[in-house]
XYZ file of C-alpha atoms in Angstrom:
134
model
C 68.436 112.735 142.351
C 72.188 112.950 142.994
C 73.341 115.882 144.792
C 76.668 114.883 145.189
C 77.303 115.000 141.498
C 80.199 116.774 139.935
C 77.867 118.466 138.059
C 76.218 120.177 140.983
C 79.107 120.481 143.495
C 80.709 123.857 142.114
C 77.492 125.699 142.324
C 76.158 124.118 145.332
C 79.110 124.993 147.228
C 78.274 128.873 145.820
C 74.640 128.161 147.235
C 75.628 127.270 150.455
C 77.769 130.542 150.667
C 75.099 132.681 149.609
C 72.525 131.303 151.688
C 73.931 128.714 154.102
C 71.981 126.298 153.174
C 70.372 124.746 149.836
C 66.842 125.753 149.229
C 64.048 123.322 148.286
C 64.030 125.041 144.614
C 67.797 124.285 144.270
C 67.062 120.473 145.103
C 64.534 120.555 142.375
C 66.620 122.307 139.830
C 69.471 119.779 140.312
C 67.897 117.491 137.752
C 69.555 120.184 135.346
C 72.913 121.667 136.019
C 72.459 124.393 133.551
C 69.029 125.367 135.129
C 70.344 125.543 138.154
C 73.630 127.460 137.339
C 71.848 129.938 135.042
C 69.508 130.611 137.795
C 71.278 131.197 140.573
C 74.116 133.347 138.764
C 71.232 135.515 137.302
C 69.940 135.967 141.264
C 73.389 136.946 142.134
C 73.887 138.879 138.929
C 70.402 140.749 139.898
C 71.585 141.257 143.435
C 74.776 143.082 142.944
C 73.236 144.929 140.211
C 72.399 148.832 140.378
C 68.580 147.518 140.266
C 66.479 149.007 142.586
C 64.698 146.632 144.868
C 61.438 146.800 142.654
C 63.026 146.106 139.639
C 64.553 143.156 140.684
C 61.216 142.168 141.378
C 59.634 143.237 138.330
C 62.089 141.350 136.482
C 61.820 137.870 138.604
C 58.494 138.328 137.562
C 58.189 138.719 134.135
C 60.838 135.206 134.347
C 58.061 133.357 136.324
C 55.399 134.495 133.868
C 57.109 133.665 130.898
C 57.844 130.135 131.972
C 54.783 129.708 133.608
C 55.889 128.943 136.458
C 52.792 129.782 138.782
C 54.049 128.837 142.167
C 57.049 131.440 141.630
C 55.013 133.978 139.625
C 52.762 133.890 142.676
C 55.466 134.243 145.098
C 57.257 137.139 143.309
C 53.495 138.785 142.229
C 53.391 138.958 146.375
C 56.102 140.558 146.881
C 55.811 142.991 144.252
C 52.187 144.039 145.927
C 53.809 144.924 148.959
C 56.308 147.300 147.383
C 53.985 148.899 145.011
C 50.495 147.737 145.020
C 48.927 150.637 142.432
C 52.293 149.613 140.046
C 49.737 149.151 136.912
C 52.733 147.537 135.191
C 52.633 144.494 137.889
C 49.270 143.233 136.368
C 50.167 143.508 132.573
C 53.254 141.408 132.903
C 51.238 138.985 134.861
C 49.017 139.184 131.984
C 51.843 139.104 129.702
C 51.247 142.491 128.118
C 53.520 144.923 127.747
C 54.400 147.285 130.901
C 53.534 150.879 130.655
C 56.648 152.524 131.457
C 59.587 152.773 130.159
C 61.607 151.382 132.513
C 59.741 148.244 133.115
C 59.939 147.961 129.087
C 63.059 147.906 128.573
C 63.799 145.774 131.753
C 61.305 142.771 130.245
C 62.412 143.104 126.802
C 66.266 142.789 127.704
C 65.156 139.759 130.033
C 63.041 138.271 127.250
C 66.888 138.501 125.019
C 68.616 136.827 127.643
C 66.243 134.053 128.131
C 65.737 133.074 124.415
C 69.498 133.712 123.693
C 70.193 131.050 127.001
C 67.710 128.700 125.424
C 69.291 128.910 121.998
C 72.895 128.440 123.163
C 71.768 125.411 125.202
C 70.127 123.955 121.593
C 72.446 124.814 119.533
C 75.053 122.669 122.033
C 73.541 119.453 121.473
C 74.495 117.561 118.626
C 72.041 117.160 116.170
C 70.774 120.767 116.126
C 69.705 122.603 112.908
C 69.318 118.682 111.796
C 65.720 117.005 110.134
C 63.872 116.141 112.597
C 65.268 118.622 115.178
């Protein structure tokens, strides 16, 4: 893997701001600069947002369980526990159920959007798309 790639330098350098340093993840998510950019925008995004602490969480969560991503489900199921460890809506989205409240509804439904309308732009970009045997 290149990290010194033009690809990667812009948001690296952001990385480096934000954290001072670039994490193991980032390294890994290098082998796609979209991945990596769409991630790390949508931390910063989540992190200047009015979000409480818990929904930033919630939300992180419901991203690791729909990818199925286990490491970083486990990691953000974790942290969720030791905000809120009765939070009945932690367990369904780990279980990929709906969340009870509101709030948490309408918090993993918009994420849902954003993900599949990502994916779709990112498809719809190559050439080929919409094409037999596409």
């Amino acid at each position: 893997m290149n990290l010194e790639s033009q690809n990667h330098d812009p948001i690296f350098d952001e990385i480096v701001k934000d954290f001072g340093f670039i994490p193991n993840l980032a390294k890994e998510m290098a082998l796609s600069p979209a991945v990596l950019k769409f991630y790390f925008k949508g931390m910063k995004f989540l992190a200047d947002s009015v979000f409480t602490e818990k929904e930033i969480r919630l939300i992180r969560l419901h991203i690791a369980t729909y990818n199925d991503s286990k490491y970083c489900r486990s990691a953000h199921h974790f942290q969720l526990l030791q905000l809120d460890p009765k939070d009945p809506d932690i367990q369904r989205i780990l279980e990929k159920k709906e969340p009870q409240s509101d709030r948490a509804k309408a918090l993993t439904l918009t994420t849902r959007l954003l993900i599949v309308k990502k994916r779709l732009s990112h498809l719809q970009n190559h050439s080929g798309f919409g094409e037999p045997g596409h």
